[in-house]
């Protein structure tokens, strides 16, 4: 067990080895940022084909970062690319991967039961000091943690998409999360170069937009030009993933069924049923191919 002391003399776990479960949009981004800040990262997904795609995506994304940050220092840029690729290994065996981990960050499908099952299994295999964190957008971190016996070493680490660009991380402590775990997650986020805050967000703009009858183009243009958003809500929904948006909205609708904000959107349901999940599948509200 490796332990250290932060400058404020609060005990926190020194996080060096990180396992990230889920190599999709978020997991790959988190792996990239953790690897580029010197962590040893194991990225886990269900197949080698998916993992190959994740690593290709990471390489492409680091190259974009390097092109901006090291435009006049190509050697330093190349060094960063090599460092990231060396620091990321992949595995399809989550149980094996967590054995040497200080921190497990879960970024799999937004489904409570699937997340609970995963953590219940990992709880039996990870070392005692390992901290578990979920990147869930909308589920209760306490509910996810309840499938484990390490409630004090469990929290939320909510990154934003695209992870390499977005500075914010929400660190979520449940009523059972220990101060040491919370501090470790805050320090880890800072070491990643992010700005951690401890609160929860809601995607009201997205929800209002998908329930609204104006044209998606008009709403997107209005929000970009009138409200200064970098993407309109429909573009952003496609960027986040319509499957993920639907999981989030269905979850909130189940918790608050009479709230008209969470009423079913026929269009969203239709697109998801057709496998049109947004940018990642080439079509969602808009076409990308
Ligand atoms: N990796 C690395 N660099 C990236 C990148 C990525 N994935 N995406 C963008 N960049 C960098 C690159 O340097 C890029 O330049 P190149 O195209 O030359 O490589 C530069 O950013 C500019 O990108 P773009 O020209 O594509 O467009 P942009 O200026 O609009 O910036 C953006 C892109 C940062 C994604 C911006 O559109 C934006 O901030 N959009 C809103 C994102 C947002 O709100 N995210 C939160 C989603 S909600 C969420 O995450 C929570 C949840 O639980 C669902
Ligand atoms: P995604 O669909 O891009 O990726 C999920 C990955 O998890 C897939 O590659 C899938 O194969 C893998 N996976 C599923 N079950 C698994 C299991 N049991 N073991 C290992 N791998 C498994 O999804 P995403 O957009 O990266 O979202 C992941 C999580 O992050 C969700 O909880 C989501 O709510 C949250 N989140 C998403 C965004 C966003 O903008 N997309 C932002 C913040 C948080």
Coordinates of C-alpha atoms and ligand atoms in Angstrom, one line a residue:
X1 CA 0.0 0.0 0.0
X2 CA 1.5 3.3 -1.1
X3 CA 0.4 6.3 0.8
X4 CA 1.5 9.9 0.9
X5 CA 0.7 13.3 2.3
X6 CA -0.6 16.2 0.3
X7 CA 0.8 19.7 0.9
X8 CA -2.2 20.5 3.1
X9 CA -1.2 17.6 5.3
X10 CA -4.4 15.7 4.5
X11 CA -3.7 12.0 3.9
X12 CA -4.3 10.9 0.4
X13 CA -3.5 7.9 -1.7
X14 CA -0.7 8.5 -4.2
X15 CA -2.2 7.4 -7.5
X16 CA 0.3 6.0 -10.0
X17 CA -1.3 3.0 -11.6
X18 CA -4.8 3.6 -13.1
X19 CA -7.2 1.2 -14.7
X20 CA -9.9 2.6 -16.9
X21 CA -12.8 0.4 -17.7
X22 CA -14.5 1.3 -21.0
X23 CA -12.4 2.5 -24.0
X24 CA -15.2 4.6 -25.7
X25 CA -15.4 8.3 -26.0
X26 CA -14.8 9.1 -22.4
X27 CA -12.5 6.2 -21.3
X28 CA -10.1 6.8 -24.1
X29 CA -10.0 10.5 -23.3
X30 CA -9.4 9.8 -19.6
X31 CA -6.7 7.3 -20.5
X32 CA -5.0 9.8 -22.7
X33 CA -4.9 12.6 -20.1
X34 CA -3.7 10.2 -17.4
X35 CA -1.0 8.8 -19.6
X36 CA 0.2 12.2 -20.7
X37 CA 0.6 13.2 -17.0
X38 CA 2.9 10.2 -16.3
X39 CA 0.4 7.6 -14.9
X40 CA 0.7 4.0 -15.9
X41 CA -2.7 3.3 -17.5
X42 CA -4.4 0.0 -18.3
X43 CA -7.4 0.5 -20.6
X44 CA -10.0 -2.2 -20.5
X45 CA -12.8 -3.0 -22.9
X46 CA -14.7 -6.1 -24.1
X47 CA -12.7 -6.8 -27.3
X48 CA -9.3 -6.3 -28.7
X49 CA -10.9 -4.7 -31.8
X50 CA -12.5 -2.0 -29.7
X51 CA -9.3 -1.4 -27.8
X52 CA -7.3 -1.1 -31.1
X53 CA -9.7 1.6 -32.1
X54 CA -9.4 3.3 -28.7
X55 CA -5.6 3.5 -29.0
X56 CA -5.8 4.8 -32.5
X57 CA -8.2 7.5 -31.3
X58 CA -5.8 8.4 -28.4
X59 CA -2.9 8.7 -30.8
X60 CA -5.0 10.9 -33.1
X61 CA -6.1 13.1 -30.3
X62 CA -2.5 13.5 -28.8
X63 CA -1.3 14.5 -32.2
X64 CA -4.0 17.2 -32.3
X65 CA -2.9 18.4 -28.9
X66 CA 0.8 18.3 -29.9
X67 CA 0.0 20.2 -33.2
X68 CA -1.4 23.1 -31.1
X69 CA 0.9 23.0 -28.0
X70 CA 4.2 22.1 -29.6
X71 CA 3.9 23.7 -33.0
X72 CA 7.5 25.1 -32.7
X73 CA 8.9 22.2 -30.6
X74 CA 8.4 19.1 -32.8
X75 CA 10.9 17.0 -30.6
X76 CA 9.0 17.7 -27.4
X77 CA 5.8 16.9 -29.3
X78 CA 7.1 13.6 -30.5
X79 CA 8.3 12.8 -26.9
X80 CA 4.8 13.4 -25.6
X81 CA 3.2 11.1 -28.2
X82 CA 5.7 8.3 -27.4
X83 CA 5.2 8.8 -23.6
X84 CA 1.4 8.5 -23.9
X85 CA 1.6 5.4 -26.1
X86 CA 4.2 3.8 -23.7
X87 CA 2.1 4.6 -20.7
X88 CA -1.1 3.0 -22.1
X89 CA -1.5 -0.8 -22.1
X90 CA -4.8 -2.6 -22.9
X91 CA -6.6 -5.6 -21.6
X92 CA -9.9 -7.4 -22.0
X93 CA -9.6 -8.9 -18.5
X94 CA -10.8 -6.2 -16.0
X95 CA -10.2 -8.6 -13.0
X96 CA -6.5 -9.0 -13.9
X97 CA -6.0 -5.3 -14.8
X98 CA -7.2 -4.0 -11.4
X99 CA -4.8 -6.2 -9.4
X100 CA -2.0 -3.6 -9.5
X101 CA -4.2 -0.5 -9.5
X102 CA -4.4 2.5 -7.2
X103 CA -7.4 3.8 -8.9
X104 CA -10.2 2.3 -11.1
X105 CA -12.2 4.7 -13.3
X106 CA -15.3 3.2 -14.8
X107 CA -16.6 4.7 -18.1
X108 CA -18.8 2.0 -19.5
X109 CA -22.5 2.1 -20.6
X110 CA -24.8 4.4 -18.5
X111 CA -26.7 1.5 -16.9
X112 CA -26.9 1.0 -13.1
X113 CA -27.2 -2.8 -13.0
X114 CA -24.2 -3.2 -15.5
X115 CA -22.1 -0.8 -13.5
X116 CA -23.0 -2.5 -10.2
X117 CA -22.2 -5.9 -11.5
X118 CA -18.8 -4.7 -12.8
X119 CA -17.8 -3.1 -9.5
X120 CA -19.1 -6.1 -7.4
X121 CA -16.7 -8.3 -9.4
X122 CA -13.8 -5.9 -9.2
X123 CA -14.3 -5.3 -5.5
X124 CA -13.3 -8.9 -4.8
X125 CA -10.2 -8.7 -7.0
X126 CA -8.7 -5.2 -6.4
X127 CA -6.2 -4.6 -3.6
X128 CA -7.7 -3.1 -0.4
X129 CA -6.2 0.4 -1.0
X130 CA -7.6 0.7 -4.5
X131 CA -10.1 3.6 -5.0
X132 CA -13.1 3.0 -7.3
X133 CA -14.6 5.9 -9.2
X134 CA -17.4 6.1 -11.7
X135 CA -17.7 8.7 -14.6
X136 CA -21.5 8.4 -14.6
X137 CA -23.4 11.3 -16.0
X138 CA -26.7 10.8 -14.3
X139 CA -26.7 7.8 -11.9
X140 CA -26.4 8.0 -8.2
X141 CA -22.8 7.2 -7.2
X142 CA -24.1 5.8 -3.9
X143 CA -26.3 3.4 -5.8
X144 CA -23.4 2.2 -7.9
X145 CA -21.1 1.9 -4.9
X146 CA -23.7 -0.1 -3.0
X147 CA -22.7 -3.3 -4.8
X148 CA -19.2 -3.2 -3.2
X149 CA -17.9 -3.4 0.3
X150 CA -15.5 -0.4 -0.1
X151 CA -18.0 2.5 0.3
X152 CA -15.3 4.6 1.9
X153 CA -13.1 4.2 -1.1
X154 CA -15.7 5.0 -3.7
X155 CA -16.5 8.3 -5.4
X156 CA -17.5 9.9 -8.7
X157 CA -15.0 11.4 -11.2
X158 CA -17.1 13.2 -13.8
X159 CA -15.1 14.2 -16.8
X160 CA -16.4 16.2 -19.7
X161 CA -16.2 15.4 -23.4
X162 CA -13.8 15.9 -25.1
X163 CA -11.6 15.0 -22.1
X164 CA -8.3 16.4 -23.4
X165 CA -9.9 19.8 -24.0
X166 CA -12.4 20.3 -21.2
X167 CA -10.8 21.5 -17.9
X168 CA -13.6 20.7 -15.6
X169 CA -13.9 17.5 -13.4
X170 CA -16.7 17.1 -10.9
X171 CA -15.5 15.1 -7.9
X172 CA -18.5 13.4 -6.2
X173 CA -18.3 12.1 -2.7
X174 CA -21.2 10.1 -1.3
X175 CA -22.1 10.2 2.4
X176 CA -19.8 7.2 2.9
X177 CA -16.8 8.4 0.9
X178 CA -13.8 9.0 3.2
X179 CA -12.1 12.3 3.3
X180 CA -8.9 10.6 2.3
X181 CA -10.6 9.2 -0.9
X182 CA -12.2 12.5 -1.7
X183 CA -8.8 14.3 -1.3
X184 CA -7.1 11.7 -3.4
X185 CA -9.6 12.2 -6.2
X186 CA -9.3 16.0 -6.0
X187 CA -5.4 15.7 -6.1
X188 CA -5.6 13.2 -9.0
X189 CA -7.8 15.6 -11.0
X190 CA -5.3 18.4 -10.4
X191 CA -2.3 16.3 -11.4
X192 CA -4.2 15.7 -14.7
X193 CA -4.2 19.4 -15.2
X194 CA -8.0 19.7 -14.6
X195 CA -10.0 22.0 -12.3
X196 CA -12.0 19.8 -9.9
X197 CA -15.2 21.0 -8.3
X198 CA -17.6 19.1 -6.0
X199 CA -21.1 19.5 -7.5
X200 CA -23.5 18.0 -9.9
X201 CA -24.6 19.3 -13.4
X202 CA -27.9 18.8 -15.2
X203 CA -28.3 18.8 -19.0
X204 CA -31.4 21.0 -18.9
X205 CA -30.5 22.7 -22.2
X206 CA -30.2 19.4 -24.1
X207 CA -33.4 18.1 -22.6
X208 CA -35.4 21.3 -23.4
X209 CA -34.0 21.3 -26.9
X210 CA -34.9 17.7 -27.8
X211 CA -38.5 18.2 -26.5
X212 CA -38.9 21.5 -28.5
X213 CA -40.6 21.8 -31.8
X214 CA -38.5 24.5 -33.5
X215 CA -36.0 23.3 -36.1
X216 CA -32.8 21.8 -34.8
X217 CA -30.7 24.1 -37.1
X218 CA -32.5 27.2 -35.8
X219 CA -32.1 26.2 -32.1
X220 CA -28.4 25.4 -32.6
X221 CA -27.7 28.7 -34.4
X222 CA -29.6 30.6 -31.8
X223 CA -27.7 29.1 -28.9
X224 CA -24.3 29.6 -30.6
X225 CA -24.9 33.1 -31.8
X226 CA -27.2 34.3 -29.1
X227 CA -25.9 32.6 -26.0
X228 CA -22.2 32.1 -27.0
X229 CA -22.3 28.3 -26.8
X230 CA -19.5 26.6 -28.7
X231 CA -22.0 23.9 -29.9
X232 CA -25.8 24.1 -30.1
X233 CA -27.7 21.5 -28.1
X234 CA -28.4 19.2 -31.0
X235 CA -24.8 19.2 -32.1
X236 CA -23.7 18.6 -28.5
X237 CA -26.2 15.7 -28.2
X238 CA -24.6 14.1 -31.3
X239 CA -21.2 14.7 -29.8
X240 CA -22.1 13.2 -26.4
X241 CA -23.9 10.2 -28.0
X242 CA -27.7 9.9 -28.4
X243 CA -27.6 6.4 -26.7
X244 CA -26.0 8.0 -23.7
X245 CA -28.5 10.9 -23.7
X246 CA -31.4 8.4 -23.8
X247 CA -29.9 6.4 -20.9
X248 CA -29.7 9.7 -18.9
X249 CA -33.2 10.9 -19.8
X250 CA -34.8 7.5 -19.1
X251 CA -33.1 7.3 -15.8
X252 CA -34.3 10.8 -14.7
X253 CA -37.8 10.1 -16.1
X254 CA -38.0 6.9 -13.9
X255 CA -37.0 9.0 -10.9
X256 CA -39.4 11.9 -11.7
X257 CA -42.1 10.5 -14.0
X258 CA -44.4 13.5 -13.8
X259 CA -41.8 16.0 -14.8
X260 CA -42.6 17.2 -18.4
X261 CA -38.9 17.9 -19.0
X262 CA -38.2 14.2 -18.9
X263 CA -41.2 13.1 -21.2
X264 CA -40.2 10.7 -24.0
X265 CA -39.0 12.3 -27.2
X266 CA -40.3 10.4 -30.2
X267 CA -37.4 11.7 -32.4
X268 CA -34.7 10.7 -29.9
X269 CA -36.3 7.3 -29.5
X270 CA -36.5 6.8 -33.2
X271 CA -32.9 7.7 -33.9
X272 CA -31.6 5.5 -31.1
X273 CA -33.8 2.6 -32.3
X274 CA -32.2 3.0 -35.8
X275 CA -28.7 2.9 -34.3
X276 CA -28.1 6.6 -35.1
X277 CA -26.2 7.5 -32.0
X278 CA -24.6 10.7 -33.3
X279 CA -21.0 11.5 -34.4
X280 CA -19.7 8.1 -33.3
X281 CA -21.9 6.2 -35.7
X282 CA -21.8 8.8 -38.5
X283 CA -25.4 10.0 -38.0
X284 CA -27.7 11.3 -35.3
X285 CA -29.6 14.6 -35.5
X286 CA -27.1 15.4 -38.2
X287 CA -25.2 13.4 -40.8
X288 CA -21.4 13.2 -40.5
X289 CA -20.5 11.0 -43.5
Ligands
LIG1 N1 -8.6 15.8 -28.8 C1 -7.6 16.7 -28.9 N2 -7.8 17.9 -29.3 C2 -9.0 18.3 -29.7 C3 -10.1 17.5 -29.6 C4 -9.9 16.1 -29.1 N3 -10.9 15.2 -29.0 N4 -11.2 18.1 -30.0 C5 -10.8 19.4 -30.3 N5 -9.5 19.5 -30.1 C6 -8.6 20.7 -30.2 C7 -7.7 20.6 -31.4 O1 -6.6 21.3 -31.2 C8 -8.6 21.3 -32.5 O2 -7.8 21.8 -33.5 P1 -7.6 20.8 -34.8 O3 -9.0 20.6 -35.4 O4 -6.7 21.6 -35.7 O5 -7.0 19.5 -34.4 C9 -9.1 22.5 -31.7 O6 -9.5 21.9 -30.4 C10 -10.4 23.1 -32.2 O7 -11.3 22.1 -32.5 P2 -12.4 22.3 -33.6 O8 -11.9 23.2 -34.7 O9 -12.9 21.0 -34.0 O10 -13.6 23.1 -33.0 P3 -13.9 24.0 -31.7 O11 -13.0 25.2 -31.7 O12 -15.4 24.2 -31.7 O13 -13.5 23.2 -30.4 C11 -14.7 21.8 -28.8 C12 -14.0 21.9 -30.2 C13 -13.6 22.0 -27.8 C14 -15.2 20.3 -28.8 C15 -15.8 22.8 -28.7 O14 -16.7 22.8 -29.8 C16 -16.6 22.7 -27.4 O15 -16.1 23.2 -26.4 N6 -17.8 22.1 -27.5 C17 -18.7 21.9 -26.3 C18 -18.2 20.7 -25.6 C19 -19.0 20.5 -24.3 O16 -19.9 21.2 -24.0 N7 -18.7 19.3 -23.7 C20 -19.5 18.9 -22.5 C21 -20.4 17.8 -23.0 S1 -21.5 17.3 -21.7 C22 -20.5 16.1 -20.9 O17 -19.4 15.9 -21.2 C23 -21.0 15.6 -19.6 C24 -21.9 14.3 -19.7 O18 -22.0 13.7 -18.7 C25 -22.6 13.9 -20.9
LIG2 P1 -19.2 4.9 -25.2 O1 -20.4 4.2 -25.7 O2 -18.4 5.8 -26.1 O3 -18.1 3.9 -24.5 C1 -18.5 2.9 -23.6 C2 -17.5 1.7 -23.8 O4 -17.6 0.8 -22.7 C3 -17.7 0.9 -25.1 O5 -16.4 0.9 -25.7 C4 -18.1 -0.5 -24.6 O6 -17.6 -1.5 -25.4 C5 -17.5 -0.5 -23.2 N1 -18.1 -1.4 -22.2 C6 -19.5 -1.6 -22.0 N2 -19.6 -2.5 -21.0 C7 -18.4 -2.9 -20.6 C8 -17.9 -3.8 -19.6 N3 -18.8 -4.4 -18.8 N4 -16.6 -3.9 -19.4 C9 -15.7 -3.2 -20.2 N5 -16.1 -2.3 -21.2 C10 -17.4 -2.2 -21.3 O7 -19.7 5.7 -23.9 P2 -19.1 7.1 -23.3 O8 -19.7 8.2 -24.0 O9 -17.6 6.9 -23.2 O10 -19.7 7.1 -21.8 C11 -19.2 6.2 -20.8 C12 -19.7 6.7 -19.5 O11 -19.3 8.1 -19.3 C13 -21.2 6.7 -19.3 O12 -21.5 6.5 -17.9 C14 -21.6 8.2 -19.6 O13 -22.8 8.6 -19.0 C15 -20.4 8.9 -19.0 N6 -20.2 10.2 -19.7 C16 -20.3 10.4 -21.0 C17 -20.0 11.7 -21.6 C18 -20.2 11.9 -23.1 O14 -20.2 13.1 -23.4 N7 -20.3 10.9 -23.9 C19 -19.6 12.7 -20.8 C20 -19.4 12.5 -19.4 C21 -19.7 11.2 -18.8

